[in-house]
PDB file of C-alpha atoms in Angstrom:
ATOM      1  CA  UNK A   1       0.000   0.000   0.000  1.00  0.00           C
ATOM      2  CA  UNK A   2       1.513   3.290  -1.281  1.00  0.00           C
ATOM      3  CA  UNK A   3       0.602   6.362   0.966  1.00  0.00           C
ATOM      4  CA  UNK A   4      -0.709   9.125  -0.520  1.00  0.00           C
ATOM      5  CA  UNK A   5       1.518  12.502  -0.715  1.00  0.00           C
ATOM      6  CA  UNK A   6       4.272  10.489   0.026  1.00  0.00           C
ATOM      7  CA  UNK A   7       7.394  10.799  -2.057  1.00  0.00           C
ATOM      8  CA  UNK A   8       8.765   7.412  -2.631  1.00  0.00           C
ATOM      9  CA  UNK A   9      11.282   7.308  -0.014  1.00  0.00           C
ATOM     10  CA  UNK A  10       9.106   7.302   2.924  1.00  0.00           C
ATOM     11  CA  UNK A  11       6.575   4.478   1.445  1.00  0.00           C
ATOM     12  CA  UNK A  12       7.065   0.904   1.657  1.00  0.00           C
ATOM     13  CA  UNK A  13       6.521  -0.114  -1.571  1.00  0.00           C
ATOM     14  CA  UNK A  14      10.155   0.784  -3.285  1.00  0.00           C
ATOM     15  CA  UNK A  15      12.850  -1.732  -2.794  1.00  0.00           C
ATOM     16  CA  UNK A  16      15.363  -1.187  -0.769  1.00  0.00           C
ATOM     17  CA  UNK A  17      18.435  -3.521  -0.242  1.00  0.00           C
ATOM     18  CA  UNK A  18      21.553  -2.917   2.321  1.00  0.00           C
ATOM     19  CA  UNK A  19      24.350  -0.931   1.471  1.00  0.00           C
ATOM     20  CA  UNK A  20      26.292  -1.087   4.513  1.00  0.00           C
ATOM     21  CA  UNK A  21      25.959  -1.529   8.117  1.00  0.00           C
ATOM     22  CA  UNK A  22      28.323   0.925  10.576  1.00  0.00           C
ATOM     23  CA  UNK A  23      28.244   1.443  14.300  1.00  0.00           C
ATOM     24  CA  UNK A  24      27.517   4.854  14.630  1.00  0.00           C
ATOM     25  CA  UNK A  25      24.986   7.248  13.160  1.00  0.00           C
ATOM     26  CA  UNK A  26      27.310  10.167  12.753  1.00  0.00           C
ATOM     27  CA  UNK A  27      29.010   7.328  10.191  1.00  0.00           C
ATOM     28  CA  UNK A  28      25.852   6.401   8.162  1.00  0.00           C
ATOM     29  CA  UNK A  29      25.395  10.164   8.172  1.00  0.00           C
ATOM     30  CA  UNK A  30      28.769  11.146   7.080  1.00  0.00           C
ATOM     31  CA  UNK A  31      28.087   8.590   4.055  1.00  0.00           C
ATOM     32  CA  UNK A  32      24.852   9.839   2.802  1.00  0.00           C
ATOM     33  CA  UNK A  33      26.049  13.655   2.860  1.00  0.00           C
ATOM     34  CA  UNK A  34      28.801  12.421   0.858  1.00  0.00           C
ATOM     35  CA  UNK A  35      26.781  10.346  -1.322  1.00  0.00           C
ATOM     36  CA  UNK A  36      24.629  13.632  -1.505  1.00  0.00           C
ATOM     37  CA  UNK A  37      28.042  15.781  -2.417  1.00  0.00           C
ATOM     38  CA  UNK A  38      28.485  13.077  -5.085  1.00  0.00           C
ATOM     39  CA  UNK A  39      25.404  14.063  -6.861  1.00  0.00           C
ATOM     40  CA  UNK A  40      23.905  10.712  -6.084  1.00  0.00           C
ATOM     41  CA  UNK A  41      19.881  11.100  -5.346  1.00  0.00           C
ATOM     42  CA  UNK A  42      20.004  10.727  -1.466  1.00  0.00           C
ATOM     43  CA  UNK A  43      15.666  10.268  -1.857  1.00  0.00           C
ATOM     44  CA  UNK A  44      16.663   6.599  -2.799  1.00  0.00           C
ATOM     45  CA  UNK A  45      18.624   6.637   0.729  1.00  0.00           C
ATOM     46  CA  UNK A  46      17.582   5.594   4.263  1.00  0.00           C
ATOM     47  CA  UNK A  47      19.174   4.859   7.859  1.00  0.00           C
ATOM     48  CA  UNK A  48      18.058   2.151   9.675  1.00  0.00           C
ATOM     49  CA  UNK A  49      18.908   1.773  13.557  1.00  0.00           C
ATOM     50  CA  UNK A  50      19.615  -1.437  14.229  1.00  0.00           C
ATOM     51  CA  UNK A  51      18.911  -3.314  17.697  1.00  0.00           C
ATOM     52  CA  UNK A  52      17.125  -0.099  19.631  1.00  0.00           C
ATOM     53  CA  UNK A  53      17.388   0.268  23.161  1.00  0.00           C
ATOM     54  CA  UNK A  54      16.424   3.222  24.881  1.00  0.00           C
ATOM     55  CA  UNK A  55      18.964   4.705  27.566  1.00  0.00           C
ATOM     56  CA  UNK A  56      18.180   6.809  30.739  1.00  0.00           C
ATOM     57  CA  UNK A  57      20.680   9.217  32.147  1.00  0.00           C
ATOM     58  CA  UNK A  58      20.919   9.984  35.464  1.00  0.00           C
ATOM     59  CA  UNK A  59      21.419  14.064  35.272  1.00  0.00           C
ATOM     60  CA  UNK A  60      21.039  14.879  39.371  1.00  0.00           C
ATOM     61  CA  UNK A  61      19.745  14.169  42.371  1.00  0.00           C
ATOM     62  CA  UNK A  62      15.760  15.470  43.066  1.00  0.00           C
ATOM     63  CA  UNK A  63      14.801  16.899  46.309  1.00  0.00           C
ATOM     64  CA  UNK A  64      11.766  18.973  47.805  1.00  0.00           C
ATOM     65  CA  UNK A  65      13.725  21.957  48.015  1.00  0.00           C
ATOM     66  CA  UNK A  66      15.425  21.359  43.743  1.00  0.00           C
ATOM     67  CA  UNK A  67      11.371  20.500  42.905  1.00  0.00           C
ATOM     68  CA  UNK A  68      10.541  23.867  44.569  1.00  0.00           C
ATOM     69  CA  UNK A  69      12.661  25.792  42.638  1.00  0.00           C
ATOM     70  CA  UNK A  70      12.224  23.975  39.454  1.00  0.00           C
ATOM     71  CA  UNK A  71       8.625  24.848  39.771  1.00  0.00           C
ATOM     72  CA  UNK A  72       8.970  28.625  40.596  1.00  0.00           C
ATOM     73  CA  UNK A  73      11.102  29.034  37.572  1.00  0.00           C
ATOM     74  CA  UNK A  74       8.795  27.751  35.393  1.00  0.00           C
ATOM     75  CA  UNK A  75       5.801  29.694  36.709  1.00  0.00           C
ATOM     76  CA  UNK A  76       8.211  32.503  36.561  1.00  0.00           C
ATOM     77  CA  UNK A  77       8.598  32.293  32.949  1.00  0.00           C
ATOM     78  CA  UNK A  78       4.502  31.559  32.447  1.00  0.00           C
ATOM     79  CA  UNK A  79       4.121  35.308  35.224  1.00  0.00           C
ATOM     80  CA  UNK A  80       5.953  36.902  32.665  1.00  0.00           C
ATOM     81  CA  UNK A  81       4.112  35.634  29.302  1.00  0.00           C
ATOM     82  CA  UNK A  82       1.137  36.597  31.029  1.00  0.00           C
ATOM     83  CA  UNK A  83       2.359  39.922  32.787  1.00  0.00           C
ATOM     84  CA  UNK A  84       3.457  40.495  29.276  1.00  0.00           C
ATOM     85  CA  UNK A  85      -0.143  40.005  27.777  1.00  0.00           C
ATOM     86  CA  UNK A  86      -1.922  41.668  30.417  1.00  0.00           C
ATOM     87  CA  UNK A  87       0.547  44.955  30.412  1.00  0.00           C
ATOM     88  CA  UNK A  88      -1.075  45.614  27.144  1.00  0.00           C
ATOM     89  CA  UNK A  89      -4.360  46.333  28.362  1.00  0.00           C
ATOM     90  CA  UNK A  90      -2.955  48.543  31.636  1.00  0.00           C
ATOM     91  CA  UNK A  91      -3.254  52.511  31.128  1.00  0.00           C
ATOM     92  CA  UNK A  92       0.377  54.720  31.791  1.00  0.00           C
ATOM     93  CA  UNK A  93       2.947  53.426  33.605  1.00  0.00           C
ATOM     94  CA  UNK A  94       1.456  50.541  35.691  1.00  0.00           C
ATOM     95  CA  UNK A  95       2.609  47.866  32.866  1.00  0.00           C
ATOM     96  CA  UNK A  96       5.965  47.558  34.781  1.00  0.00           C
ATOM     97  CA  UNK A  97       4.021  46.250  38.028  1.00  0.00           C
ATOM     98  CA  UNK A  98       1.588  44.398  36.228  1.00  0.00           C
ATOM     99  CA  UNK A  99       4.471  42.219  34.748  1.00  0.00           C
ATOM    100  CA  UNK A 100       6.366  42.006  38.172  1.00  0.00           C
ATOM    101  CA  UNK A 101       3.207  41.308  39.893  1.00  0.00           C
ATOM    102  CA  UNK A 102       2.753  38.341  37.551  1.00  0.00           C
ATOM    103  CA  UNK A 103       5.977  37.022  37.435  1.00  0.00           C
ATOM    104  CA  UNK A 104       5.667  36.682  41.329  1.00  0.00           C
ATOM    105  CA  UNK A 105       2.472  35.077  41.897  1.00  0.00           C
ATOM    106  CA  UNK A 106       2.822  32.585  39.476  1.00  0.00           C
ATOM    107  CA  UNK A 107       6.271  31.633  40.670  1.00  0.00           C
ATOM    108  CA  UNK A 108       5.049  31.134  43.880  1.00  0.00           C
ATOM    109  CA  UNK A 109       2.080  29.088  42.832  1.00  0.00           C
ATOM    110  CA  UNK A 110       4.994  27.078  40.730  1.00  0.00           C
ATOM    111  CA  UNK A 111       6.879  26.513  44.024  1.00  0.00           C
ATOM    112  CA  UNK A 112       3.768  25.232  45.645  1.00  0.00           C
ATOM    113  CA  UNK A 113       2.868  23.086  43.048  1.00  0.00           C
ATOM    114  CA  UNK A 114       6.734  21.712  41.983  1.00  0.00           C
ATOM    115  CA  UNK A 115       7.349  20.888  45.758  1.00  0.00           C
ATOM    116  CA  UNK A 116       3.616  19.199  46.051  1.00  0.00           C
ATOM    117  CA  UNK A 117       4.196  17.317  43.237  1.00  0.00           C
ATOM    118  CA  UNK A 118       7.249  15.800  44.232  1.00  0.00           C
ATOM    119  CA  UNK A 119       6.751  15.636  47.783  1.00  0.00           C
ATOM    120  CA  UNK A 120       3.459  13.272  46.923  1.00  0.00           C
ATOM    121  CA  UNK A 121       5.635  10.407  45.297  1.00  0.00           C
ATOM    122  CA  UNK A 122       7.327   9.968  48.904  1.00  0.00           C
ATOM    123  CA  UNK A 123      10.868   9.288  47.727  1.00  0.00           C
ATOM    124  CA  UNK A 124      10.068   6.685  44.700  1.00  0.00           C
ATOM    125  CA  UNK A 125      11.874   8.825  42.550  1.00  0.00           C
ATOM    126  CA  UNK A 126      14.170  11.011  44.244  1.00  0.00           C
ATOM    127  CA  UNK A 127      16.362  12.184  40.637  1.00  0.00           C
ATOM    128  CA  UNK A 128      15.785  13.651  37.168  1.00  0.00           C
ATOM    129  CA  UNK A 129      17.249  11.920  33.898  1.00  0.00           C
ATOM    130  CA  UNK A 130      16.971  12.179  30.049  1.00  0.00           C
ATOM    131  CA  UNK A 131      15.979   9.328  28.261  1.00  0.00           C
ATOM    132  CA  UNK A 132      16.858   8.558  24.491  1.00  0.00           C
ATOM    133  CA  UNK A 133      16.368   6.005  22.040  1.00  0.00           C
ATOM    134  CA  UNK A 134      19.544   4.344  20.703  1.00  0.00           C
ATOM    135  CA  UNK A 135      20.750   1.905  18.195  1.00  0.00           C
ATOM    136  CA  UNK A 136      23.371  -0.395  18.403  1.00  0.00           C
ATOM    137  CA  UNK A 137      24.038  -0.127  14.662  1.00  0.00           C
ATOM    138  CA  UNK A 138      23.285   1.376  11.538  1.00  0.00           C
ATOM    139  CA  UNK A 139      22.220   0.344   8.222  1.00  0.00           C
ATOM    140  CA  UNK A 140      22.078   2.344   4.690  1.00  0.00           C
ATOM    141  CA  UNK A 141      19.565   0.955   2.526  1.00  0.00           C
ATOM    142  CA  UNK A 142      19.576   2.105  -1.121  1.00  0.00           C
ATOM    143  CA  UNK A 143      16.789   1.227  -3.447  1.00  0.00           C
ATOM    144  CA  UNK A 144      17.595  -1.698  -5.470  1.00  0.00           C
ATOM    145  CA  UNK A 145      17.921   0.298  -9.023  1.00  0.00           C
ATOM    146  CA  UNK A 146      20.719   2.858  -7.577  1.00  0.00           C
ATOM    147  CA  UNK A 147      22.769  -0.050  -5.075  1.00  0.00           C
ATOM    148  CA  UNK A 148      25.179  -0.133  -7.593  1.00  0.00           C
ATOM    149  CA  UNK A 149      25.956   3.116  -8.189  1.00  0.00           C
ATOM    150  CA  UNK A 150      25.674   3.959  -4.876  1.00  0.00           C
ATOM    151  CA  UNK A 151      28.367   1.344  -4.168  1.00  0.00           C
ATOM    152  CA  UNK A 152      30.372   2.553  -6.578  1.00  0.00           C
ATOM    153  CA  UNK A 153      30.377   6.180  -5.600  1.00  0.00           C
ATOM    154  CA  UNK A 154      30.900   5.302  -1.864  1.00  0.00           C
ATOM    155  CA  UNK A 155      33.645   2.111  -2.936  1.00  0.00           C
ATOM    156  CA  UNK A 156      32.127  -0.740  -1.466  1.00  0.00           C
ATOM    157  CA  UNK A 157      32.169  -4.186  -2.877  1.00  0.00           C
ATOM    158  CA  UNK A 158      29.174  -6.469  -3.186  1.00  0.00           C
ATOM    159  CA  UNK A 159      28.846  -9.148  -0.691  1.00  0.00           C
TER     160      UNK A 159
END
C-alpha cells in the first residue's frame, strides 16, 4: 500500500536492499552527505537503527527543596508571558508592576505546586534523567535500481 503525498522514499513499496551496516549514526550520516556531495539522489537513501534500546541518564539528584525551585522558575517564565499580555491592556505606567506582579504570583504558585508534586511520590523517585532512544548499529539501505551506483560512488564491494 503506497501512501498518498508520500514521495517514494518514505513508502514501503520501493525496494530497498543494504548498502552497509556501521556502528555509529554520525558514520551512516557522514556517508549519505557524501553520497549527496556526489550528486547521487540521497531520496533513494535511508538509515536504519539497528537493535534499539532506549537509555536513561541519570542528570542529578531530586529533592523537595530542587522541585521547589524547578517549579517557581517555570511559573516565573509563564508570570511573565502573562504579565506580558496583560501589560497591554494597563493605562500609563502601571505595565511595569503588572508584569512584576505576575511574574511573582505565578512563581510562587509554581513553588507550591513543583514541591507538592514531588513531595506526593514519597521518595520513589528522588532524581531527574533524560531518556533517548539508541541503536546499536546502523544500516544504509539504497533502493535496489541505484545499489550499484551507490556502491560505486561510496567504494564498497558487493557481498
Amino acid at each position: 500500500m503506497t501512501l498518498p503525498n508520500l514521495p517514494q522514499a518514505m513508502s514501503n513499496a520501493a525496494d530497498y536492499r543494504p548498502l552497509i551496516e556501521l556502528k555509529g549514526y554520525a558514520d551512516a550520516q557522514d556517508l549519505v552527505d557524501f553520497l549527496s556531495d556526489s550528486g547521487f539522489p540521497v531520496s533513494n537513501v535511508r538509515i536504519i537503527g539497528t537493535d534499539l534500546h532506549t537509555v536513561e541518564q541519570v542528570t542529578r539528584r531530586k529533592t523537595n527543596g530542587r522541585a521547589a525551585l524547578e517549579g517557581a522558575a517555570s511559573g516565573a517564565w509563564f508570570g511573565l508571558l502573562l504579565g506580558l499580555l496583560l501589560s497591554l491592556f494597563v493605562p500609563g505606567q502601571a505595565w511595569f508592576g503588572m508584569i512584576v506582579a505576575a511574574v511573582i504570583f505565578t512563581a510562587l504558585w509554581g513553588a507550591l505546586f513543583g514541591f507538592l508534586a514531588h513531595w506526593s511520590t514519597r521518595g520513589k523517585r528522588d532524581f531527574a534523567s533524560v531518556k533517548a532512544l539508541e541503536a546499536s548499529g546502523y544500516e544504509v539501505q539504497v533502493t535496489a535500481e541505484h545499489l550499484a551506483e551507490a556502491r560505486r560512488l561510496a567504494r564498497i564491494d558487493a557481498v
